[in-house]
Short mmCIF file of C-alpha atoms in Angstrom, two decimals:
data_model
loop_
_atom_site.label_atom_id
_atom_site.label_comp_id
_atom_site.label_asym_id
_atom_site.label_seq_id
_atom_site.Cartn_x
_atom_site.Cartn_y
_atom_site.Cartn_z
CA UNK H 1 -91.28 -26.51 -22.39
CA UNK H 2 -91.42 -27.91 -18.87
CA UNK H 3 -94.91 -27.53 -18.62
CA UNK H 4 -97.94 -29.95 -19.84
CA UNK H 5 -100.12 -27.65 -22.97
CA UNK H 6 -103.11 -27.50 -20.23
CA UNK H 7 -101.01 -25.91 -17.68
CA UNK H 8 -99.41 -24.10 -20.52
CA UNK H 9 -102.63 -23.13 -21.79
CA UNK H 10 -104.09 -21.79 -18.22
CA UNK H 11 -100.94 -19.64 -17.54
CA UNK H 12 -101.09 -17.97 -21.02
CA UNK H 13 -105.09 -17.20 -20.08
CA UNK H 14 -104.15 -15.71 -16.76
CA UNK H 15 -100.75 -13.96 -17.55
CA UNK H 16 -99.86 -10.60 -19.69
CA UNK H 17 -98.37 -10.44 -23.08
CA UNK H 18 -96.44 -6.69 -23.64
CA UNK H 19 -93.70 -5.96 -26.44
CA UNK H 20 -91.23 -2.97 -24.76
CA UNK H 21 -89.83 -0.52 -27.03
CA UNK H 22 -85.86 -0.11 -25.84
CA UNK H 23 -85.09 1.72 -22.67
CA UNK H 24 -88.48 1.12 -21.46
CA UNK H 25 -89.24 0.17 -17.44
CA UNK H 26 -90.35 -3.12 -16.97
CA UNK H 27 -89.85 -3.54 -12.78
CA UNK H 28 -88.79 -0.92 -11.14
CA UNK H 29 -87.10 -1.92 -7.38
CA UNK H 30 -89.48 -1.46 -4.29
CA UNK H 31 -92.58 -2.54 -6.44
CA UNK H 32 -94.96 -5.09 -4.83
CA UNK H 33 -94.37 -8.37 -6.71
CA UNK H 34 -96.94 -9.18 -8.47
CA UNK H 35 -95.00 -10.85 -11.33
CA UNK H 36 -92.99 -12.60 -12.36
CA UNK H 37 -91.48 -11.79 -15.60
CA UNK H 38 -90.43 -14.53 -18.41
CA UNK H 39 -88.39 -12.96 -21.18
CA UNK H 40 -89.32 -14.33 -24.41
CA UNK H 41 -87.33 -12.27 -26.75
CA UNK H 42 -85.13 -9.18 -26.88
CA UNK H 43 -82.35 -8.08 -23.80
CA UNK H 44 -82.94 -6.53 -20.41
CA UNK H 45 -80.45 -4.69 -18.08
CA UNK H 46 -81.24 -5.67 -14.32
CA UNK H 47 -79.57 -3.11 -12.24
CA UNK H 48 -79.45 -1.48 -8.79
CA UNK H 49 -79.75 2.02 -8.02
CA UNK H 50 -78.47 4.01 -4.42
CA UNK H 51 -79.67 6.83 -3.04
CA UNK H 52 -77.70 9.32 -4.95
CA UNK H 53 -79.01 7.66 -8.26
CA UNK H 54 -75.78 5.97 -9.28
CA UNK H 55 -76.50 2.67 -10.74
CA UNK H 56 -74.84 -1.16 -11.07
CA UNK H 57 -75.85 -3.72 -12.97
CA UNK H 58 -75.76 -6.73 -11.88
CA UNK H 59 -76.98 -8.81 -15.16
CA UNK H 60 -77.74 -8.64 -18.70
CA UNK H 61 -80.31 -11.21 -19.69
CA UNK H 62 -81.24 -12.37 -23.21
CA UNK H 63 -84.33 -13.99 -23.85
CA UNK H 64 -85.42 -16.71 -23.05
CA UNK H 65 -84.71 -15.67 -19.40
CA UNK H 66 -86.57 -15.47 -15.93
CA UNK H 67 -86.36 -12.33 -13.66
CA UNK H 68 -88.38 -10.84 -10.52
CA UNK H 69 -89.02 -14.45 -9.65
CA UNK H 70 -87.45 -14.43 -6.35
CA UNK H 71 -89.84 -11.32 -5.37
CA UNK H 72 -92.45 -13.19 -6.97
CA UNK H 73 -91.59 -16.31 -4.83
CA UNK H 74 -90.91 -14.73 -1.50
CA UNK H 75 -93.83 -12.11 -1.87
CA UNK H 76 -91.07 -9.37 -0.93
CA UNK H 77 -90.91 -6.17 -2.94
CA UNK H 78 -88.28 -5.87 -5.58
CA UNK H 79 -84.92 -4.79 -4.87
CA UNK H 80 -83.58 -4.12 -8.39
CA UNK H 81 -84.98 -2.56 -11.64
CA UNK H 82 -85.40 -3.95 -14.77
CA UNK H 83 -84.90 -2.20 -18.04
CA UNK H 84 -84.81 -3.55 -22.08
CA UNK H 85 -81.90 -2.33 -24.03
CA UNK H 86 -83.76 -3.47 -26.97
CA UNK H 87 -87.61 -4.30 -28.42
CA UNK H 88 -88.07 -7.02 -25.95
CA UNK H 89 -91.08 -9.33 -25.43
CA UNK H 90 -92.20 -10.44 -21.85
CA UNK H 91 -94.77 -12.71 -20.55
CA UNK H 92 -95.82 -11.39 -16.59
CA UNK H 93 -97.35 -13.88 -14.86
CA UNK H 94 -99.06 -13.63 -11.56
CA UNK H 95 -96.92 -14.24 -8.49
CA UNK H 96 -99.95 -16.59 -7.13
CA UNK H 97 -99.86 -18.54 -10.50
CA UNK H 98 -96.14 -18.83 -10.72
CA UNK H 99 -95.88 -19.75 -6.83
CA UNK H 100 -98.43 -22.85 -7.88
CA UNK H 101 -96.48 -23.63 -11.30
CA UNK H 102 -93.38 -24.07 -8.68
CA UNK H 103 -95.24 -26.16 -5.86
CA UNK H 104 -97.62 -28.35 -8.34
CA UNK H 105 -95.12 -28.83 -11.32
CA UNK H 106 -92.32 -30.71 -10.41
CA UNK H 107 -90.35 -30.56 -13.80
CA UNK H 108 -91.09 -26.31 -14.02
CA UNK H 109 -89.36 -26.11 -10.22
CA UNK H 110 -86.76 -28.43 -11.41
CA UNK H 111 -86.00 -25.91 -14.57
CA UNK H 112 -86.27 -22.80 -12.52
CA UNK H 113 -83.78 -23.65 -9.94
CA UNK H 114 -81.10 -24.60 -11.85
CA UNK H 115 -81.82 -21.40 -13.64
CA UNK H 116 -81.76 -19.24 -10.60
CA UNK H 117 -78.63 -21.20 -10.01
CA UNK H 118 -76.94 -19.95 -13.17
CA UNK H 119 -78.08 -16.21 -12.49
CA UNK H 120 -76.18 -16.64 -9.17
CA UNK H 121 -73.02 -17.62 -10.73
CA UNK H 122 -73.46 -15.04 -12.44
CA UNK H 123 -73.88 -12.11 -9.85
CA UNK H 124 -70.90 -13.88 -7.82
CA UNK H 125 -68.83 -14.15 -10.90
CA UNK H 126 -69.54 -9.98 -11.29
CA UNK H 127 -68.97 -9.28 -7.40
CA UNK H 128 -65.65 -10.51 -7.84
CA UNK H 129 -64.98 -8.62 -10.68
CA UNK H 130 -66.10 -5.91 -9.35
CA UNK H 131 -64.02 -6.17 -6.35
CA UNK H 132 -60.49 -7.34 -7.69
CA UNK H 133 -60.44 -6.55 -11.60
CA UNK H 134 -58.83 -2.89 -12.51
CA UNK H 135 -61.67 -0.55 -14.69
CA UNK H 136 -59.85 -1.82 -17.99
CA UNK H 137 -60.25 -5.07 -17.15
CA UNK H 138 -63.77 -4.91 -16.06
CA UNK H 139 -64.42 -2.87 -19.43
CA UNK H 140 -63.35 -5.47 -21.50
CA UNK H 141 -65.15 -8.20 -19.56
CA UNK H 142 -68.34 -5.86 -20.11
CA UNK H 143 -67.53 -5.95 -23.71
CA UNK H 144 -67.24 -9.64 -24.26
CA UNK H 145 -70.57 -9.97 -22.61
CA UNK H 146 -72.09 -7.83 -24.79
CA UNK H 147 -70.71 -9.23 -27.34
CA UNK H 148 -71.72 -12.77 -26.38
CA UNK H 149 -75.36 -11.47 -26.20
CA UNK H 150 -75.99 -8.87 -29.16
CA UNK H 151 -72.69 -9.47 -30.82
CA UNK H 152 -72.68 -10.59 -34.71
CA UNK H 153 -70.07 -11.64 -37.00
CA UNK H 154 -68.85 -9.10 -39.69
CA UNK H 155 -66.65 -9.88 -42.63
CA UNK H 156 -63.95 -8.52 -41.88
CA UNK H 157 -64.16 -10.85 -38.69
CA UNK H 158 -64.80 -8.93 -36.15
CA UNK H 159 -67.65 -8.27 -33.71
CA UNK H 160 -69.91 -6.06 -33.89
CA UNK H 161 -72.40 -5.00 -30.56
CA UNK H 162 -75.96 -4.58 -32.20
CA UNK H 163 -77.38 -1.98 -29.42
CA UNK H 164 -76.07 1.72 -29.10
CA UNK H 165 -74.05 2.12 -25.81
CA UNK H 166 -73.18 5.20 -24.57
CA UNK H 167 -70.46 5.82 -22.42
CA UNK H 168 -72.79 6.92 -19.50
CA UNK H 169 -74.97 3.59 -19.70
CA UNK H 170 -71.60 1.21 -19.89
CA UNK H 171 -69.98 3.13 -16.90
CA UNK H 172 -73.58 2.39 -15.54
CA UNK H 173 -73.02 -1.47 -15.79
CA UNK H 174 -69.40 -1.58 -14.50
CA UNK H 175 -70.33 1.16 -11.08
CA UNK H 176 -67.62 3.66 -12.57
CA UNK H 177 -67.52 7.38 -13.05
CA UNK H 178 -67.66 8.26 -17.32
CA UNK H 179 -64.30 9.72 -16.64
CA UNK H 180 -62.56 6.91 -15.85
CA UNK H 181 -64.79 4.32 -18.13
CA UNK H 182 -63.66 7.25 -21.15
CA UNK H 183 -60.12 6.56 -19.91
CA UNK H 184 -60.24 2.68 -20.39
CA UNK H 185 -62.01 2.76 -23.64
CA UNK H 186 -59.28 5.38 -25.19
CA UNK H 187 -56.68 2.86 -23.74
CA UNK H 188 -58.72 0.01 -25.49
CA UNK H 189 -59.13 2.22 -28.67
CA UNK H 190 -55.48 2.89 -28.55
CA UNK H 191 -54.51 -0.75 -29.15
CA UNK H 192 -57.10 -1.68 -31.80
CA UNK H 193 -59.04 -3.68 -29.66
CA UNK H 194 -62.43 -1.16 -29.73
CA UNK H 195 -63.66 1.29 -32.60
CA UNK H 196 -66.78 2.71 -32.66
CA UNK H 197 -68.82 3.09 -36.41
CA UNK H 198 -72.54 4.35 -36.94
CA UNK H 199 -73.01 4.80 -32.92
CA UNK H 200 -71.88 0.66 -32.73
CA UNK H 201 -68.94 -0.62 -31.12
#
C-alpha cells in the first residue's frame, strides 16, 4: 500500500511468489541475505537456535508482516530461522530491490521503520519476560499470544488456538525444558484455565 502500482508492479516482476505447507523452512540463520521476506498470509515462528540445538523464539508473526529485512538491509547473513506454523504465503524480494524500495520510496521507508520499531518492542517486551517472569507465567503469556494470532471464538466462549502445539514446540518458544513447560500446563489444566480437544488447546 505504500508503494505507487509501477513500483508495485516492478517489484512483483522481480520478486518470488511461494505458498509453504506448515513446518516448512523459509530462512534458515547464517544464510546470505538475499531476501527479504513479506508475509502475505498464514503465521511464521522466528526463532534462534545454539549450538546444542535448543531453540528460542523470539516472535510469532501473522501476515501481513516483514522479516529478514534487517539482513536484507545490512547485507549480513541471517542470525535467526524462520519457520510457518501454518500454510503461509510469502513474497521474497531481492535484497538489492528492497534496499532501493527503502532509499527511493520515501513513504515504503517511512512504513518499514515504524514496523521494525514494533518488532523491537516486541523482542524487548519477550527479553524481559524471559528474564523476570516464572515458567507459568511465561506459559500463559505464550498462550494469549497465540491466542491473539490463531485464536477464534467458540460458543461456549472460549478460545480456541487453530494450530496443533505440542508440548516440545511451546517449550521451544518459551527456552524451557518439556519437563518443566508439562509442569506449568498441568498447573494451568488444574485450574480450568487450559484443556486440550482434537490435538487444539
Amino acid at each position: 500500500a505504500a508503494l505507487d502500482s509501477k513500483s508495485l508492479e516492478t517489484v512483483m516482476g522481480l520478486s518470488k511468489l511461494t505458498v509453504y505447507r506448515p513446518k516448512r523452512t523459509v530462512v534458515r540463520a547464517g544464510e546470505e541475505p538475499r531476501y527479504a521476506h513479506l508475509l502475505l498470509d498464514g503465521t511464521v515462528r522466528v526463532f534462534h537456535r545454539n549450538d546444542t540445538g535448543e531453540e528460542l523464539t523470539t516472535l510469532l508473526l501473522t501476515g501481513p508482516a516483514v522479516f529478514n529485512d534487517n539482513s536484507a538491509l545490512t547485507d549480513s547473513a541471517t542470525d535467526e530461522s524462520v519457520v510457518t506454523l501454518e500454510r503461509s504465503t510469502v513474497l521474497s524480494v531481492p535484497a538489492e530491490v528492497f534496499r532501493r524500495l527503502v532509499t527511493l520510496r520515501p513513504q515504503f521507508n517511512e512504513v518499514l521503520v515504524k514496523d521494525q520499531a514494533a518488532r523491537a518492542c516486541i523482542a524487548t517486551d519477550l527479553g524481559r519476560r524471559l528474564a523476570f517472569n516464572d515458567i507459568d507465567t511465561r506459559l500463559a503469556n505464550l498462550l494469549l499470544d497465540y491466542a491473539a494470532l490463531v485464536g477464534t471464538q467458540t460458543t461456549e466462549g472460549n478460545i480456541r488456538l487453530m494450530l496443533p502445539f505440542s508440548q516440545q514446540s511451546m517449550a521451544n518458544d518459551l527456552g524451557a525444558s518439556r519437563k518443566s513447560l508439562n509442569r506449568a500446563l498441568e498447573r494451568l489444566r488444574d485450574i480450568g484455565a487450559v484443556v486440550k480437544s482434537q490435538a487444539r488447546y
